PDB file of C-alpha atoms in Angstrom:
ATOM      1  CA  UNK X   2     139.831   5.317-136.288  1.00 85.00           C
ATOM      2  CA  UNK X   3     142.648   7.241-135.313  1.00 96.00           C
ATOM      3  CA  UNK X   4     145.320   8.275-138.225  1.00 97.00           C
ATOM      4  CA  UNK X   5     148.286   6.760-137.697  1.00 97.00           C
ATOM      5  CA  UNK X   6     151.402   9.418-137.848  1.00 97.00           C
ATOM      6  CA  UNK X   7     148.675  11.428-135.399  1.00 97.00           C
ATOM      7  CA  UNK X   8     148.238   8.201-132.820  1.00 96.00           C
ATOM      8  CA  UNK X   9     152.124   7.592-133.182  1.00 97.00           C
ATOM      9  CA  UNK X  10     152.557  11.794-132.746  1.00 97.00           C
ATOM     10  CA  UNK X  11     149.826  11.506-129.843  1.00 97.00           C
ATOM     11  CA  UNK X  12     151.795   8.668-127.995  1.00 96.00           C
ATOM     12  CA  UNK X  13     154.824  10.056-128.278  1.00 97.00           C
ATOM     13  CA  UNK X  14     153.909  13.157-126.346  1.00 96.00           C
ATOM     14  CA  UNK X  15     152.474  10.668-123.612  1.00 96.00           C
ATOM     15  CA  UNK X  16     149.607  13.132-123.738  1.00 95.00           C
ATOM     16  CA  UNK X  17     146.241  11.580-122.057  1.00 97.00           C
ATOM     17  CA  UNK X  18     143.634  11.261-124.276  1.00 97.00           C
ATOM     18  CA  UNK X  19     140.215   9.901-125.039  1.00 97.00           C
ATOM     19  CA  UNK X  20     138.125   9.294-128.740  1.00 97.00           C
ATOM     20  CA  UNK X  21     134.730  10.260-128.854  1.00 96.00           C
ATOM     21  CA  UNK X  22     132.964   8.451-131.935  1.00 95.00           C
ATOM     22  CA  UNK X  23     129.641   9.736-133.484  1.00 95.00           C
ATOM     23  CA  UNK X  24     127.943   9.338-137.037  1.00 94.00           C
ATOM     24  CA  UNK X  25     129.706  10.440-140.306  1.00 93.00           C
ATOM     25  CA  UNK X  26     129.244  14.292-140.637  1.00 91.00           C
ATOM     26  CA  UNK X  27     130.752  16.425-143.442  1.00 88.00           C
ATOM     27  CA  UNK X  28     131.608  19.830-141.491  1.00 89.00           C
ATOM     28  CA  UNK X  29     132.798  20.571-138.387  1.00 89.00           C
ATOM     29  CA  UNK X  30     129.642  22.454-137.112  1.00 88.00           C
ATOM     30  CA  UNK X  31     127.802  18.997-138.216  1.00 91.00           C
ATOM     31  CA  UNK X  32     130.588  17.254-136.173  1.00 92.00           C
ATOM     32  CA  UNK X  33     129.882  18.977-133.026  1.00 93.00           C
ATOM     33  CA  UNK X  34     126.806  18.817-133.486  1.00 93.00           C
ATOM     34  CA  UNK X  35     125.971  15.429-133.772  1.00 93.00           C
ATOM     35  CA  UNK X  36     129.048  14.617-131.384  1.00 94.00           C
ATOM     36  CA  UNK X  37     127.513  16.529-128.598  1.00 94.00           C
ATOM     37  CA  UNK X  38     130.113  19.161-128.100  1.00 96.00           C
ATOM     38  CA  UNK X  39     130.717  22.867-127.549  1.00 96.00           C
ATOM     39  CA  UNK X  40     131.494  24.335-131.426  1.00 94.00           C
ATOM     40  CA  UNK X  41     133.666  26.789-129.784  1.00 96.00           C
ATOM     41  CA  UNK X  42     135.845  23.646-127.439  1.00 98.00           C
ATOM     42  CA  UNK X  43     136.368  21.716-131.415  1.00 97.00           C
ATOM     43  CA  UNK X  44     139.174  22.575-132.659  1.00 98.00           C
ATOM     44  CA  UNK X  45     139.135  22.427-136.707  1.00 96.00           C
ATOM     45  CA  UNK X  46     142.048  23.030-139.158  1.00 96.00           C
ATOM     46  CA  UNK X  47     142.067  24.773-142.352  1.00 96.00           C
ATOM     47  CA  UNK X  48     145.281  24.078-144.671  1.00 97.00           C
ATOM     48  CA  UNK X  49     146.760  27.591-145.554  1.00 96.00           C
ATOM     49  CA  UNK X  50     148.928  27.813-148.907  1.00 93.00           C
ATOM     50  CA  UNK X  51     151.894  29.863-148.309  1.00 91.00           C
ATOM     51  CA  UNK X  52     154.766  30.535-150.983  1.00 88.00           C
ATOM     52  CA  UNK X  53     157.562  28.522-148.252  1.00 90.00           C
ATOM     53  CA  UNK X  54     154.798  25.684-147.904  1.00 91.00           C
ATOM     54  CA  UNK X  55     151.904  24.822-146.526  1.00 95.00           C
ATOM     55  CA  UNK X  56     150.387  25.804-143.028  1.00 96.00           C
ATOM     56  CA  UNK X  57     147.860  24.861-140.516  1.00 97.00           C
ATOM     57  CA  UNK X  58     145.494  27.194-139.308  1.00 98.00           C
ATOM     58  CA  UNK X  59     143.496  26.036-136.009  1.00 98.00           C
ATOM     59  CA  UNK X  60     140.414  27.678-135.192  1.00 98.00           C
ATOM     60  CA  UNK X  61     137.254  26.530-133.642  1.00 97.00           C
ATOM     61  CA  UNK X  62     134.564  25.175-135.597  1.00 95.00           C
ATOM     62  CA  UNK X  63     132.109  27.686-135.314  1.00 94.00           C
ATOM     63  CA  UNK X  64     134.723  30.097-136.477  1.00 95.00           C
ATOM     64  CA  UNK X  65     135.680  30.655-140.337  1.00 95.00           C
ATOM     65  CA  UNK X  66     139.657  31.811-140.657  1.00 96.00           C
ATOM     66  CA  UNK X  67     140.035  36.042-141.318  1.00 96.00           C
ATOM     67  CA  UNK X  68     142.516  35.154-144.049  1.00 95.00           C
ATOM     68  CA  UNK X  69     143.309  39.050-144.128  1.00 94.00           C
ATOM     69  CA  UNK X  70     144.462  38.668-140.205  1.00 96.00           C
ATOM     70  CA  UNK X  71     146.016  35.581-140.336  1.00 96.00           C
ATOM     71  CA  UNK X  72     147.750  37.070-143.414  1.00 94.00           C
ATOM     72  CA  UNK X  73     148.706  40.466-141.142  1.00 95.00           C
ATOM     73  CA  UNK X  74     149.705  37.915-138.577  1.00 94.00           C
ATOM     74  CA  UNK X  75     152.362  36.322-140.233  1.00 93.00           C
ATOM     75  CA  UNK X  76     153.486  38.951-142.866  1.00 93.00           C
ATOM     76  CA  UNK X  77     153.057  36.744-145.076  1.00 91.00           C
ATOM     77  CA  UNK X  78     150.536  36.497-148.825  1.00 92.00           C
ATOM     78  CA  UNK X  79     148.619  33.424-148.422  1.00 94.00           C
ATOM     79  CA  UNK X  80     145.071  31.453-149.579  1.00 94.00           C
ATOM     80  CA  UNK X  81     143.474  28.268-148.640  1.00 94.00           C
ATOM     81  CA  UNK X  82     144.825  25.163-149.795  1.00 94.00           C
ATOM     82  CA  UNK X  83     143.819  23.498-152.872  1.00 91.00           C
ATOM     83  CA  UNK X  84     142.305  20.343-151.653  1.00 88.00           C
ATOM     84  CA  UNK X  85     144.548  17.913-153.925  1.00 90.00           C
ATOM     85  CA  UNK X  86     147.609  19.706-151.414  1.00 92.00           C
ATOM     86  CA  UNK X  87     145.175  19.130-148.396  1.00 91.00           C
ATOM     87  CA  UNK X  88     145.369  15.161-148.927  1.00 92.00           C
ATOM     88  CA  UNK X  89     149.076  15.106-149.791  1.00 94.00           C
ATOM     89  CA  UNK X  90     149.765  16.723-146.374  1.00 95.00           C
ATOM     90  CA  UNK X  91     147.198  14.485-144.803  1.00 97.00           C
ATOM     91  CA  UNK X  92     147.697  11.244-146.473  1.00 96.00           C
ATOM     92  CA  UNK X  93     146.456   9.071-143.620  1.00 97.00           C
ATOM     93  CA  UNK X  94     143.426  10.740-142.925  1.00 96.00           C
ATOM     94  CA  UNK X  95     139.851  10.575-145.153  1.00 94.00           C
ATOM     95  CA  UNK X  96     139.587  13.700-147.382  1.00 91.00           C
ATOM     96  CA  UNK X  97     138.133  16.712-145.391  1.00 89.00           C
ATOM     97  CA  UNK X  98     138.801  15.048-142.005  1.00 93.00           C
ATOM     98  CA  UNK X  99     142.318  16.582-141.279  1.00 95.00           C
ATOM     99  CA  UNK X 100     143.446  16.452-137.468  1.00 97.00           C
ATOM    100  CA  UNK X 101     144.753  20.151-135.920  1.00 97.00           C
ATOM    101  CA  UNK X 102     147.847  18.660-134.908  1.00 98.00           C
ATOM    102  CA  UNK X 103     150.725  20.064-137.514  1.00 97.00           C
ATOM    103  CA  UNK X 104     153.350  18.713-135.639  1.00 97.00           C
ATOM    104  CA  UNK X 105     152.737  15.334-136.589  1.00 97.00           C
ATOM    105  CA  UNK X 106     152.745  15.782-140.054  1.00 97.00           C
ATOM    106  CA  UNK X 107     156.094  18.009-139.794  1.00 96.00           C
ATOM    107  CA  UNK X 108     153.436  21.411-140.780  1.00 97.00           C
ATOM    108  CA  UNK X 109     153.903  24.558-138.896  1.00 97.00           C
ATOM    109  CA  UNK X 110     150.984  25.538-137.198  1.00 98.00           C
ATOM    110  CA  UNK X 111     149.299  28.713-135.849  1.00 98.00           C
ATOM    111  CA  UNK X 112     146.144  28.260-133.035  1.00 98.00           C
ATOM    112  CA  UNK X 113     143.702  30.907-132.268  1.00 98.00           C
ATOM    113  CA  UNK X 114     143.889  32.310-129.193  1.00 97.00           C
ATOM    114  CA  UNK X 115     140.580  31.397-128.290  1.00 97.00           C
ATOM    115  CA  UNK X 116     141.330  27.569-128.155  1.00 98.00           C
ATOM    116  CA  UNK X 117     143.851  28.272-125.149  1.00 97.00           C
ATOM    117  CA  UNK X 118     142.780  27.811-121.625  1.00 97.00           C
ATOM    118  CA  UNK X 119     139.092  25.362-122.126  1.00 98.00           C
ATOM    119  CA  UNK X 120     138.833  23.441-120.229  1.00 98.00           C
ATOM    120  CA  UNK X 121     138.245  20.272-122.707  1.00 98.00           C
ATOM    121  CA  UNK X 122     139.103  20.398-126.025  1.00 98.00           C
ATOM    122  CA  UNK X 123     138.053  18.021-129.062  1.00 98.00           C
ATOM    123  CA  UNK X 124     139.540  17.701-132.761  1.00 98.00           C
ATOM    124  CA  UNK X 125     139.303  15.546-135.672  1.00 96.00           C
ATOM    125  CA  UNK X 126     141.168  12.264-135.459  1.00 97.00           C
ATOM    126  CA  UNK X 127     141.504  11.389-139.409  1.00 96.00           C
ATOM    127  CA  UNK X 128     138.481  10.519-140.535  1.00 95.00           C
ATOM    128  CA  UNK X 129     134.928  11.757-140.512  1.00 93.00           C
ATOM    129  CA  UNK X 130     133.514   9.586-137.028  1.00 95.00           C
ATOM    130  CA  UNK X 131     136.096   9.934-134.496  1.00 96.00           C
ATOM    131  CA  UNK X 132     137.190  12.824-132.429  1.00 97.00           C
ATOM    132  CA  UNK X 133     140.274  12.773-129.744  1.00 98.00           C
ATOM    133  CA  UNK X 134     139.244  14.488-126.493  1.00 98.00           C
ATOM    134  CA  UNK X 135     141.657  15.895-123.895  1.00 98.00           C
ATOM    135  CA  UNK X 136     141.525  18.122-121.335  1.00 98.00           C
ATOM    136  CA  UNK X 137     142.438  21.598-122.086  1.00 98.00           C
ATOM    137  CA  UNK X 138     146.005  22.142-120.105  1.00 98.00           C
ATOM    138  CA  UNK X 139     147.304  18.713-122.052  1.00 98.00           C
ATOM    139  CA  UNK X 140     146.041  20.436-125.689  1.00 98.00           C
ATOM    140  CA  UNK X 141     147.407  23.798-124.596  1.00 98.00           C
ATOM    141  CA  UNK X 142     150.529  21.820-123.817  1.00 97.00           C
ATOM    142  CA  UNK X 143     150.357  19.489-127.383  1.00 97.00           C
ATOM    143  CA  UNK X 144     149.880  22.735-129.147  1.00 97.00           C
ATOM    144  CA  UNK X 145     153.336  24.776-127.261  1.00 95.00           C
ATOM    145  CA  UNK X 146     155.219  24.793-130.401  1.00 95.00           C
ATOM    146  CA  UNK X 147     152.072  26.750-132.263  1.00 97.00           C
ATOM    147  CA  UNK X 148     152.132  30.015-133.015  1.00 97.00           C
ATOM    148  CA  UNK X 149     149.352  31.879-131.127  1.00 97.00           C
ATOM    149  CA  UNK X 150     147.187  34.473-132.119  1.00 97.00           C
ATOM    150  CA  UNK X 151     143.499  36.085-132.653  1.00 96.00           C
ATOM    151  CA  UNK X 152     142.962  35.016-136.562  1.00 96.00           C
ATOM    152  CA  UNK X 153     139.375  33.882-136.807  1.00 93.00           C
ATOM    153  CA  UNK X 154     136.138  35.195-137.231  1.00 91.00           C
ATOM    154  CA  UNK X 155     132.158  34.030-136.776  1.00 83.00           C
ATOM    155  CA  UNK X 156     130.692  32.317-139.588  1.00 68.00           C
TER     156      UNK X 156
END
């Protein structure tokens, strides 16, 4: 099941895409896992708390966020999201299972460089048994109005 301000944002860019479904999984390495999928082509998203509002950092999900980078990065003091702020944001989505896509939920976002240029790219698509595929020059393009940078770190 696709969320639905993420489906409408999706359409809107009239950006090709595919789902992928696969069985419930709690974590993004569990998710690519059991999906079949390159860790480092899955593109998770970690809610960042910042003093003018929340953020979305996108890294892949073999990767952990280098808060003290991503914190360099944008000049900026910040700490993960308390989760109640994580489903506010993310409304239409099951807890934990919060698409990469900012854009359509009016979130700034900032993407690891290492997610530009694959050639395929997966992400969660609101819950915990669906992914969106799409090839990587349409994410690269869904994810212009990111800000880019090297923020993330093995786990």
């Amino acid at each position: 099941m696709i969320a639905s301000r993420l489906k409408h944002h999706l359409e809107a860019q009239g950006l090709p895409f595919g789902t992928v479904r696969h069985p419930y999984t709690a974590t993004a390495s569990e998710c690519a896992e059991s999906a079949h999928v390159p860790g480092d082509h899955l593109a998770k998203s970690v809610l960042i708390h910042m003093e003018e509002g929340p953020v979305l950092a996108v890294v892949p999900s073999n990767q952990t966020v280098d808060l003290h980078a991503l914190q360099t990065m944008m000049d900026r003091r910040l700490g993960l999201a308390p989760e109640h702020e994580l489903n506010q944001v993310f409304d239409d989505c099951d807890p934990g299972a919060a698409p990469c896509v900012g854009a359509a939920y009016h979130v700034p976002t900032v993407i690891d460089d290492s997610l530009t240029g694959l050639d395929k790219v997966w992400f969660e698509a609101g819950d915990h048994k669906t992914l969106i595929e799409m090839k990587g020059d349409d994410f690269d393009t869904l994810m212009k109005d990111a800000k880019h940078g090297s923020f993330c770190t093995v786990h």
